């Protein structure tokens, strides 16, 4: 059975083949099809598979980064093909990302950021062991709509709650949404502290932020 | 209908029906089969797990005669998490006399071989004191922790900055240099502590920085074994599979990235490791029965095929033990019993 255009787009991401990605976009657009259909049914499916394979140890960081690069190229090319005003890119959506205070683990955060950037978001990476107020200051300065935090330790989880408290105190809760991630983080924890988005992995993080942006 | 009281992987209470319990056990096994390419558990093993979780006992244990070695890594660090501010020598004596430890590990709060270099002479003196007040075999241990070798913490360019910029070859070259430096540091500390009287050296949390971390540990084990044929080396892993941070790092003709416990064990055996500690990570979003079934399916082949002792990692966040500061004894004892009785382990 021959490969359809969506499968081809997905394969372009999996095989980090930029040429194939651009060729697929050209064929799709020349046929007069809706640009975002190729993104949703092809490229996003591909990057999700990449995420799953990475999560199970069957694909490795350099390949993940190369796939993320191709995803970025594809997302920019599709965006440019759309008329001014209808562009659906996320470059205007700023995200402040950090590993919480007391925690130096940043592998997961690095992967999440790569995927956000690949999807066209503007990410301000504050690094690891970051003070809560520094995150809020950065978000205010850059107009970030989201503060995304990662905590790998049960002993540093509390910093995510501290962020919620400080945002409330500063009157920014709701204006700036929060996303929580990390091995000990669960949906139950996210709900208990009042975080807006829970992400089990990088791909879920991207979907969660896209939904939050759509909801306003 | 019987209600089975157990836990989620974050330690929160969970009540299940027997059907739900069976479904979670089956799902956990399927996930192990899919990810780690292991054989599923057989019918008897599944029934064993069902009965184990159905038991109303708060604490369970192995039958007399089936006891195994109980070992602790980084014990002197962990005791401080419980606000017991004992010095390290007393803490080790407490583990031996009060907590049933069969082996001990002296370690420093800066738990990485690299950071121990300037203070190793003080560690020698502490080891002497610890050996004089305890009887159990005493390891000296730390992490290879290759994360400390990249800028800003170390001399080499940071691959986490290079890789997103597409500078893959440079990132990989940085990892290669880090491996060489780490092997030197691991051997430097290990040789001094072994010659000072430690009964063994523990490489803890191997692979925490991915395949370069595992490579450095294998090379260091080989080098130490060549110099001291009698040296005991324990290798405890960081995660269930080796993260492919480099992706093209090989050892003995085997690509290290993505290796699951059985393949990790084979390389460790070849490198001269004396005791191997496989790990399966606990998923906080799944139940303990799901996690335990998955863990057993992955670890069991190690127990069956190892030529060296297997001391599986059973602690907060690994070995189906919940990811919470005070793992509840009901599930810790169930996980420990099942791991010992189904996986043919030599130690925990």
PDB file of C-alpha atoms in Angstrom, chain A residues 54-58 60-63 65-66 69 107 128 154-155 183-184 186-188 198 200, chain B residues 10 12 34-35 153 160 163 172 241 244-246 255 257-258 260 283-285 316 323-325:
ATOM      1  CA  UNK A  54      12.581   8.414  23.155  1.00  0.00           C
ATOM      2  CA  UNK A  55      10.533   7.664  26.268  1.00  0.00           C
ATOM      3  CA  UNK A  56      11.040   3.932  25.829  1.00  0.00           C
ATOM      4  CA  UNK A  57      14.776   4.082  25.049  1.00  0.00           C
ATOM      5  CA  UNK A  58      14.419   3.242  21.378  1.00  0.00           C
ATOM      6  CA  UNK A  60      18.188   8.850  21.398  1.00  0.00           C
ATOM      7  CA  UNK A  61      18.803  12.488  22.183  1.00  0.00           C
ATOM      8  CA  UNK A  62      20.732  13.490  19.043  1.00  0.00           C
ATOM      9  CA  UNK A  63      17.984  12.000  16.841  1.00  0.00           C
ATOM     10  CA  UNK A  65      17.064  17.027  18.492  1.00  0.00           C
ATOM     11  CA  UNK A  66      17.380  16.446  14.731  1.00  0.00           C
ATOM     12  CA  UNK A  69      14.844  20.771  14.049  1.00  0.00           C
ATOM     13  CA  UNK A 107      17.469  16.576  31.099  1.00  0.00           C
ATOM     14  CA  UNK A 128      18.096  24.733  36.890  1.00  0.00           C
ATOM     15  CA  UNK A 154       9.966  14.712  46.122  1.00  0.00           C
ATOM     16  CA  UNK A 155      11.874  17.190  48.267  1.00  0.00           C
ATOM     17  CA  UNK A 183       8.957  12.226  37.720  1.00  0.00           C
ATOM     18  CA  UNK A 184       7.134  12.629  41.078  1.00  0.00           C
ATOM     19  CA  UNK A 186       1.072  13.613  39.103  1.00  0.00           C
ATOM     20  CA  UNK A 187      -2.265  15.044  37.896  1.00  0.00           C
ATOM     21  CA  UNK A 188      -3.396  14.787  41.520  1.00  0.00           C
ATOM     22  CA  UNK A 198       0.064  18.809  33.954  1.00  0.00           C
ATOM     23  CA  UNK A 200       3.628  13.584  31.900  1.00  0.00           C
TER      24      UNK A 200
ATOM     25  CA  UNK B  10       2.951   8.265  44.345  1.00  0.00           C
ATOM     26  CA  UNK B  12      -1.627   7.633  47.729  1.00  0.00           C
ATOM     27  CA  UNK B  34       6.692  -4.059  24.769  1.00  0.00           C
ATOM     28  CA  UNK B  35       9.399  -1.754  26.104  1.00  0.00           C
ATOM     29  CA  UNK B 153      30.451  22.829  36.261  1.00  0.00           C
ATOM     30  CA  UNK B 160      22.814  20.086  26.090  1.00  0.00           C
ATOM     31  CA  UNK B 163      22.772  19.464  20.450  1.00  0.00           C
ATOM     32  CA  UNK B 172      29.381  13.845  20.882  1.00  0.00           C
ATOM     33  CA  UNK B 241      17.286   1.820  30.218  1.00  0.00           C
ATOM     34  CA  UNK B 244      21.029   7.829  24.678  1.00  0.00           C
ATOM     35  CA  UNK B 245      22.589  11.214  25.318  1.00  0.00           C
ATOM     36  CA  UNK B 246      25.410  10.454  22.847  1.00  0.00           C
ATOM     37  CA  UNK B 255      25.522   0.108  21.431  1.00  0.00           C
ATOM     38  CA  UNK B 257      22.002   3.674  24.341  1.00  0.00           C
ATOM     39  CA  UNK B 258      18.661   2.037  25.043  1.00  0.00           C
ATOM     40  CA  UNK B 260      17.628  -2.609  29.349  1.00  0.00           C
ATOM     41  CA  UNK B 283       5.580   5.344  37.379  1.00  0.00           C
ATOM     42  CA  UNK B 284       3.810   7.651  39.850  1.00  0.00           C
ATOM     43  CA  UNK B 285       0.679   7.672  37.682  1.00  0.00           C
ATOM     44  CA  UNK B 316      11.862   5.459  46.780  1.00  0.00           C
ATOM     45  CA  UNK B 323       7.775   8.061  44.681  1.00  0.00           C
ATOM     46  CA  UNK B 324       7.249   9.648  48.060  1.00  0.00           C
ATOM     47  CA  UNK B 325       9.548  10.667  50.922  1.00  0.00           C
TER      48      UNK B 325
END
